[in-house]
PDB file of C-alpha atoms and ligand atoms in Angstrom:
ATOM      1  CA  UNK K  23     -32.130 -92.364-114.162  1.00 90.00           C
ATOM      2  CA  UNK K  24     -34.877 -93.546-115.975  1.00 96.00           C
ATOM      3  CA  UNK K  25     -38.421 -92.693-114.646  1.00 97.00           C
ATOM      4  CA  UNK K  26     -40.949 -94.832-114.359  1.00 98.00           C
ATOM      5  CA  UNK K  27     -44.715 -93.236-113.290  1.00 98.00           C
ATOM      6  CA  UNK K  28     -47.931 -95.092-113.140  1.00 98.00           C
ATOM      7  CA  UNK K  29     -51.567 -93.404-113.439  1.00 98.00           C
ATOM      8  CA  UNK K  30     -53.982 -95.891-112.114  1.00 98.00           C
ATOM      9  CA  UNK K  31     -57.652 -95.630-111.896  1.00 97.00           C
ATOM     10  CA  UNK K  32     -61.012 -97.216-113.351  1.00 97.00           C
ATOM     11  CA  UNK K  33     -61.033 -95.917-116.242  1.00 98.00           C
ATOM     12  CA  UNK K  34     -64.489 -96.701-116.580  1.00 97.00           C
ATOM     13  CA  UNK K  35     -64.581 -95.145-119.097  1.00 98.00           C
ATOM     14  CA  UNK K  36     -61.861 -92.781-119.707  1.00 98.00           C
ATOM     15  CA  UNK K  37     -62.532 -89.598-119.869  1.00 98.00           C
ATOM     16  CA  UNK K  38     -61.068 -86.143-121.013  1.00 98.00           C
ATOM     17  CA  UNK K  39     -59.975 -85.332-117.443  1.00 97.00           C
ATOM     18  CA  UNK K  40     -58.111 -88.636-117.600  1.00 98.00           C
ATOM     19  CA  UNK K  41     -56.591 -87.975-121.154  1.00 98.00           C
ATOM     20  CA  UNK K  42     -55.412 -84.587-119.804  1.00 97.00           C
ATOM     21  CA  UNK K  43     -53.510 -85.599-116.771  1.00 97.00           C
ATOM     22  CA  UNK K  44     -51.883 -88.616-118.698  1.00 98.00           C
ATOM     23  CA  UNK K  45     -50.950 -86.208-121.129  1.00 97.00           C
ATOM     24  CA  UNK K  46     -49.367 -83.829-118.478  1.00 97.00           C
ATOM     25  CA  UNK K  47     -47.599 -86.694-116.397  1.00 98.00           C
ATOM     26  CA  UNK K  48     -46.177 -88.110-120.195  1.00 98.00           C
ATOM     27  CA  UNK K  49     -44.375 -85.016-120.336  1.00 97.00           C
ATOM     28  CA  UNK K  50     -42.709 -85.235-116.674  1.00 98.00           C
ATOM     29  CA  UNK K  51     -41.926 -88.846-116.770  1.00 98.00           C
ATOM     30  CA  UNK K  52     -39.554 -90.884-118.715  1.00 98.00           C
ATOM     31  CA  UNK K  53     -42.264 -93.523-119.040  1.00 98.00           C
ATOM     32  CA  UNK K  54     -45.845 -93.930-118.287  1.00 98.00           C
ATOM     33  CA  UNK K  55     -48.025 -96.403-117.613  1.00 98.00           C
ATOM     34  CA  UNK K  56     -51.818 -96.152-117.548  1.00 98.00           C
ATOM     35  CA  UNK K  57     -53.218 -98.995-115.265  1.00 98.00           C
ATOM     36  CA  UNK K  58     -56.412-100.261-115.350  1.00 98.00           C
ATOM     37  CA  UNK K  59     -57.552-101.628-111.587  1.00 96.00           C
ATOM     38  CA  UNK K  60     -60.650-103.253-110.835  1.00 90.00           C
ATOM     39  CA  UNK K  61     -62.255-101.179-108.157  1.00 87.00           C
ATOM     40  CA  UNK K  62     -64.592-103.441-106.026  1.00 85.00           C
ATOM     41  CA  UNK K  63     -66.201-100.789-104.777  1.00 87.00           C
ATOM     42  CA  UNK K  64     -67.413 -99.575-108.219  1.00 86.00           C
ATOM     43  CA  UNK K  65     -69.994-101.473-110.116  1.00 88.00           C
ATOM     44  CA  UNK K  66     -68.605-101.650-113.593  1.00 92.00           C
ATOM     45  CA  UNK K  67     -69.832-100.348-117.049  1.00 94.00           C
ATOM     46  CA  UNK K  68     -67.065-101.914-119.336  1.00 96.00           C
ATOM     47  CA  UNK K  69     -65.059-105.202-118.866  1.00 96.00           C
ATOM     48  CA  UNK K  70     -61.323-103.743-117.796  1.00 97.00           C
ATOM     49  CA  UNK K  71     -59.861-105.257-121.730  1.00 97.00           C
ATOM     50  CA  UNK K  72     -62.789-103.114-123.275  1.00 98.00           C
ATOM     51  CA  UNK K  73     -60.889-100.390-121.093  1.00 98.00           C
ATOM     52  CA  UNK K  74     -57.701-100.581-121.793  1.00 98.00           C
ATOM     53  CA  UNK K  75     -58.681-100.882-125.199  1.00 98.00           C
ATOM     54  CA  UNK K  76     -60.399 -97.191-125.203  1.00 98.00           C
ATOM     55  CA  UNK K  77     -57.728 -95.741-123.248  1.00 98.00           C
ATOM     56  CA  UNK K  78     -55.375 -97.096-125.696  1.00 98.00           C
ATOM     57  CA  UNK K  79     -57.288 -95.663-129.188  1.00 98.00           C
ATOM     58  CA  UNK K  80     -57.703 -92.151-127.023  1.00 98.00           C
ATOM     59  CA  UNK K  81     -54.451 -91.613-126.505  1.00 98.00           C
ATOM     60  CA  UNK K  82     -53.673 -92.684-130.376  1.00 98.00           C
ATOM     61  CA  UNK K  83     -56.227 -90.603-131.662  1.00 98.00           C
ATOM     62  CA  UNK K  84     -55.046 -87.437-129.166  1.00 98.00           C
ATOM     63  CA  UNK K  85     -51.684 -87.908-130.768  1.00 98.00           C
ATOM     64  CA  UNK K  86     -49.901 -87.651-126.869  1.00 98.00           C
ATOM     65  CA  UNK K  87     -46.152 -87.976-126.954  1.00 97.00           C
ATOM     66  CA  UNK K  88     -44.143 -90.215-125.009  1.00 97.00           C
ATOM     67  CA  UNK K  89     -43.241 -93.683-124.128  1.00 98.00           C
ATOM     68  CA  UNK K  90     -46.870 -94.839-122.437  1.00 98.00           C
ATOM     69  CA  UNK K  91     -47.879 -98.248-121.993  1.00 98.00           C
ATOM     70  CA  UNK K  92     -51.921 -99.370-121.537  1.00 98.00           C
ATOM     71  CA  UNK K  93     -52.293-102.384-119.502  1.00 98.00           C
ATOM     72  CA  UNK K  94     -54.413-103.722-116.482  1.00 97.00           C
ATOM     73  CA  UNK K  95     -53.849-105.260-112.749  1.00 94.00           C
ATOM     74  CA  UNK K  96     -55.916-107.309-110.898  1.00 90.00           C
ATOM     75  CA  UNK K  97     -53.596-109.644-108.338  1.00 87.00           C
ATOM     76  CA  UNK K  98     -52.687-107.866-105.043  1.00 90.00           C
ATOM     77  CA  UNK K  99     -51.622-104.375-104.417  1.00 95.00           C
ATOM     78  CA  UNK K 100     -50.849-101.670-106.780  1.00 97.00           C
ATOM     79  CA  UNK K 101     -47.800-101.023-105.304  1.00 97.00           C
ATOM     80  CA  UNK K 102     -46.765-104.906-106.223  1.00 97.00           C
ATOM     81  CA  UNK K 103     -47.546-103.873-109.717  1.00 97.00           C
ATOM     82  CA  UNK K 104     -44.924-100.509-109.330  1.00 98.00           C
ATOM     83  CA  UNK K 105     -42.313-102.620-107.828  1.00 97.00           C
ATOM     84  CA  UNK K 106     -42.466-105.172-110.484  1.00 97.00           C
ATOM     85  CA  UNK K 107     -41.819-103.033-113.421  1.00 98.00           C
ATOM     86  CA  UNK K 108     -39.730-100.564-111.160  1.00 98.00           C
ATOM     87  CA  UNK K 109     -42.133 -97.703-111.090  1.00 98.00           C
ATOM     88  CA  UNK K 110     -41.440 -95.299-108.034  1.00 97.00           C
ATOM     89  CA  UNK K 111     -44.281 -92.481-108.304  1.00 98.00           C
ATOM     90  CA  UNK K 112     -48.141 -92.891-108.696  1.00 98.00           C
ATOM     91  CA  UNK K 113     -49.951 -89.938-110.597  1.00 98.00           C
ATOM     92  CA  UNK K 114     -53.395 -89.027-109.689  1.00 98.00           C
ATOM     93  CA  UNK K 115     -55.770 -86.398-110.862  1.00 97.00           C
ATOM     94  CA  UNK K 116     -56.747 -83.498-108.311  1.00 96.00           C
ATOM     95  CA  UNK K 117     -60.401 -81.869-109.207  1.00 94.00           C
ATOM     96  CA  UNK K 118     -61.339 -80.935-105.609  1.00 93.00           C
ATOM     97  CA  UNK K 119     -61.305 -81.439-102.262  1.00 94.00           C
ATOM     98  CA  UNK K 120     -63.349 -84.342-102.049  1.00 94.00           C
ATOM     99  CA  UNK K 121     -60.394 -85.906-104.326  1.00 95.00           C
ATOM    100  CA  UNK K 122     -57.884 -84.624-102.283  1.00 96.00           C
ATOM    101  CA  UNK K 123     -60.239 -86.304 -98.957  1.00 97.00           C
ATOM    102  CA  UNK K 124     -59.833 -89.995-100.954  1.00 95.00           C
ATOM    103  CA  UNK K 125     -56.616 -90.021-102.067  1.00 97.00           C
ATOM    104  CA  UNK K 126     -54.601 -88.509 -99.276  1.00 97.00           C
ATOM    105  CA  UNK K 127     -55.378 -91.618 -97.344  1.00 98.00           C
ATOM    106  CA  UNK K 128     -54.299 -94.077-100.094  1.00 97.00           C
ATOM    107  CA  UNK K 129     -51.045 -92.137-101.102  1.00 98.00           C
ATOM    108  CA  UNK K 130     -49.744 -92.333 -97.571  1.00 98.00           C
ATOM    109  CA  UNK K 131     -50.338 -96.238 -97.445  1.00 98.00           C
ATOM    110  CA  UNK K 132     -49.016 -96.638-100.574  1.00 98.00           C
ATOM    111  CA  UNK K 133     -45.846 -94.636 -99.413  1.00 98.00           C
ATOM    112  CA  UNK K 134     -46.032 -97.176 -96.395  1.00 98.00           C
ATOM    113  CA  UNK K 135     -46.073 -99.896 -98.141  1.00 98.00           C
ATOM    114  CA  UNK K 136     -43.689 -99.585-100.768  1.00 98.00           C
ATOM    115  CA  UNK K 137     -42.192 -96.558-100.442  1.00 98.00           C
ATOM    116  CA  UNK K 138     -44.093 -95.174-103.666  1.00 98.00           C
ATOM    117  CA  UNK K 139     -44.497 -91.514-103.817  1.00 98.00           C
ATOM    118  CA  UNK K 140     -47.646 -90.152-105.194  1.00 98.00           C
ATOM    119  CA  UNK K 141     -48.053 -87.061-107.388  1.00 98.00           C
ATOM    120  CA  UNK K 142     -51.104 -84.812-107.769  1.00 98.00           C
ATOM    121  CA  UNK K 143     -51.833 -82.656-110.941  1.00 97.00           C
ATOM    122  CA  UNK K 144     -53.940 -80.090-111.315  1.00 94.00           C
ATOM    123  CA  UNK K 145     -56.105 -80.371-114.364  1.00 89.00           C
ATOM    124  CA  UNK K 146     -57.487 -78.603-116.751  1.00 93.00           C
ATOM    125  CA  UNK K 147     -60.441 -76.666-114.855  1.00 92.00           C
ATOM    126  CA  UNK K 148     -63.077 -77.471-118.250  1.00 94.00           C
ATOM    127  CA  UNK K 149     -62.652 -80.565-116.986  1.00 92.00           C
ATOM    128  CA  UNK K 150     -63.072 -80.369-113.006  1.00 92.00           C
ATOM    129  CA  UNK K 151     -67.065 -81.198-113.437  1.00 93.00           C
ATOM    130  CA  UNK K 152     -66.379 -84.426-115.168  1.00 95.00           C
ATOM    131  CA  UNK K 153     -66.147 -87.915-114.152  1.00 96.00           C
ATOM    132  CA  UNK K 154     -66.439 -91.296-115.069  1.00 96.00           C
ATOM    133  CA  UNK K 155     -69.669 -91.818-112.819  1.00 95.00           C
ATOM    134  CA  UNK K 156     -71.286 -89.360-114.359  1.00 96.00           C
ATOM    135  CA  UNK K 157     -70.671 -90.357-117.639  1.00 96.00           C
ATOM    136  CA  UNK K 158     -71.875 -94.026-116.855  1.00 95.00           C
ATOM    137  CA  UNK K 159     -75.214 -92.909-115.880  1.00 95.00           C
ATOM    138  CA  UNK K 160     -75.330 -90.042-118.604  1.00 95.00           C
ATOM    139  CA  UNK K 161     -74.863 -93.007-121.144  1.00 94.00           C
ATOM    140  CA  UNK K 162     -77.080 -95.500-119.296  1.00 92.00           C
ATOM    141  CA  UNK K 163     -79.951 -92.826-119.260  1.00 93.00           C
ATOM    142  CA  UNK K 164     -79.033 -92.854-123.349  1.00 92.00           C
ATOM    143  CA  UNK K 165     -77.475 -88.958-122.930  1.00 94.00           C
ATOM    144  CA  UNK K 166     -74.487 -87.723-125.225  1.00 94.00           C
ATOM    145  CA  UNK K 167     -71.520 -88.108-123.733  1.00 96.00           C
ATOM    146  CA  UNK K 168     -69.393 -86.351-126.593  1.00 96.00           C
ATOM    147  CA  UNK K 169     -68.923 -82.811-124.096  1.00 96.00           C
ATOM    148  CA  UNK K 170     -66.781 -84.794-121.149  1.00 97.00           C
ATOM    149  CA  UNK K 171     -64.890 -88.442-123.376  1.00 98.00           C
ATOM    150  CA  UNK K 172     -62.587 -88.862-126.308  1.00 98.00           C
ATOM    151  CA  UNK K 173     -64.024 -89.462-129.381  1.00 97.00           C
ATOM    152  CA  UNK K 174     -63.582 -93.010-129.507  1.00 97.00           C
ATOM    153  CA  UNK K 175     -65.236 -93.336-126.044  1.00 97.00           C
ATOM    154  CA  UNK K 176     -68.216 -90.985-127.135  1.00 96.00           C
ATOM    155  CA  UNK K 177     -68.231 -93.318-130.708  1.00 95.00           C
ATOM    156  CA  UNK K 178     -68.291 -96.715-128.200  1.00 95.00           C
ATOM    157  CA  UNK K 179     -71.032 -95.413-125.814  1.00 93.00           C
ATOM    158  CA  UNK K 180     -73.609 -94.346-128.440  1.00 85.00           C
ATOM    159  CA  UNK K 181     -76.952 -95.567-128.452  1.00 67.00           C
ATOM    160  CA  UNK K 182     -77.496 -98.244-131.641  1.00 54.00           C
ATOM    161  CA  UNK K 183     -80.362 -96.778-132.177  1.00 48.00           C
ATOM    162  CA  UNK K 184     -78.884 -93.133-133.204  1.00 47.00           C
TER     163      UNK K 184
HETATM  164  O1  PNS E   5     -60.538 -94.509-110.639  1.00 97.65           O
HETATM  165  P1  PNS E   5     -60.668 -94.980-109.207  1.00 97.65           P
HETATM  166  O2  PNS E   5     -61.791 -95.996-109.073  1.00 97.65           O
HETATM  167  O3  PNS E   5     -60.816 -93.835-108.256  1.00 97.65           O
HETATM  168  O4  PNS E   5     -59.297 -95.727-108.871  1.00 97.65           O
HETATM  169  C1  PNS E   5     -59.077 -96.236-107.565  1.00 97.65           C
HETATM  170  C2  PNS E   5     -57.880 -97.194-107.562  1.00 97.65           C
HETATM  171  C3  PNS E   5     -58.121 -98.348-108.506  1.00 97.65           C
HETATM  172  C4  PNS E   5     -56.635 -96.454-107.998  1.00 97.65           C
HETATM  173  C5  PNS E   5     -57.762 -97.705-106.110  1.00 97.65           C
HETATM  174  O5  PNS E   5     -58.920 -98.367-105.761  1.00 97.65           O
HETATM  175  C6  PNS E   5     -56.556 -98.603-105.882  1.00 97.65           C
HETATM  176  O6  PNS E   5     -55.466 -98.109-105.738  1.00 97.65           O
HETATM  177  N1  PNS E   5     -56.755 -99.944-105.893  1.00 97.65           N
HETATM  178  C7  PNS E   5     -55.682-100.899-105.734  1.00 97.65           C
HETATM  179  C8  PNS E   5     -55.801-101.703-104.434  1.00 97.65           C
HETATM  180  C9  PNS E   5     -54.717-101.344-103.447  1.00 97.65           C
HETATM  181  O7  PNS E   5     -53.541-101.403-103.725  1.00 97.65           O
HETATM  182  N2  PNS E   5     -55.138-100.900-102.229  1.00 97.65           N
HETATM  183  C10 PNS E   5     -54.285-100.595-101.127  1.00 97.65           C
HETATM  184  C11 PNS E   5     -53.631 -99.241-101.153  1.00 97.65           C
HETATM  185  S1  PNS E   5     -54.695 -97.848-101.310  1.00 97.65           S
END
């Protein structure tokens, strides 16, 4: 059977955390892809092609292995977007409790709904502190971001003036 897993999220911007638990769940899953959602109750850094775009150099540049596909989704549920290209399991990032608090609710729906499972990794701890909130108002502040984003991100992000 061929294996089909989908890591959605913001992505805005992608971060380490994110590169590490696409990394893990390209090594459990025939095929992997990372999609980019508009969340509407986020108020957004980067346009979602800018993104994908990032996400797509990171992954490059990290030299992850695997068959993983970058794209975005912005018409109706996520779960539409697994049925259509026959995904069956979501993959999500666990840092804490508070994650475990806003997820739990959404994986049961989505189960509901669809009948897709989700699957929780553990990350890397060096990672548990970071997030892409805190790297959008790092950056907006004009902070360095290079500690918690791939390079490309950091190289994106950077002041004009520096
Ligand atoms: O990185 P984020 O912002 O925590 O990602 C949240 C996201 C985009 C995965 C979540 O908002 C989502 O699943 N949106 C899709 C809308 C949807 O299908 N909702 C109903 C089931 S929860």
């Amino acid at each position: 059977m061929h294996r089909i897993a989908v890591v959605p999220g913001s992505f805005d911007p992608v971060t380490l955390g994110h590169l590490d638990v696409i990394e893990r769940a390209a090594g459990l899953f025939d095929e992997l892809h990372v999609l980019v959602v508009h969340n509407p109750g986020k108020t957004a850094l980067l346009p979602i092609a800018q993104r994908v775009t990032l996400i797509e150099q990171s992954i490059r540049e990290a030299n992850i292995p695997g068959t993983i596909l970058v794209t975005s989704w912005s018409v109706g549920l996520l779960v539409d977007y697994c049925t259509d290209v026959g995904a069956s399991v979501l993959v999500k990032g666990i840092r804490s409790q508070i994650d475990v608090a806003y997820e739990t609710p959404m994986a049961i729906v989505n189960r509901d709904l669809a009948g897709v499972e989700t699957v929780f990794l553990l990350p890397n701890p060096a990672h548990a502190h970071v997030s892409s909130s805190l790297v959008r108002q790092v950056a907006s502040l004009g902070g360095d971001v290079t500690p918690y984003v791939p390079a490309a991100v950091a190289k994106f992000l950077k002041p004009a003036a520096s």
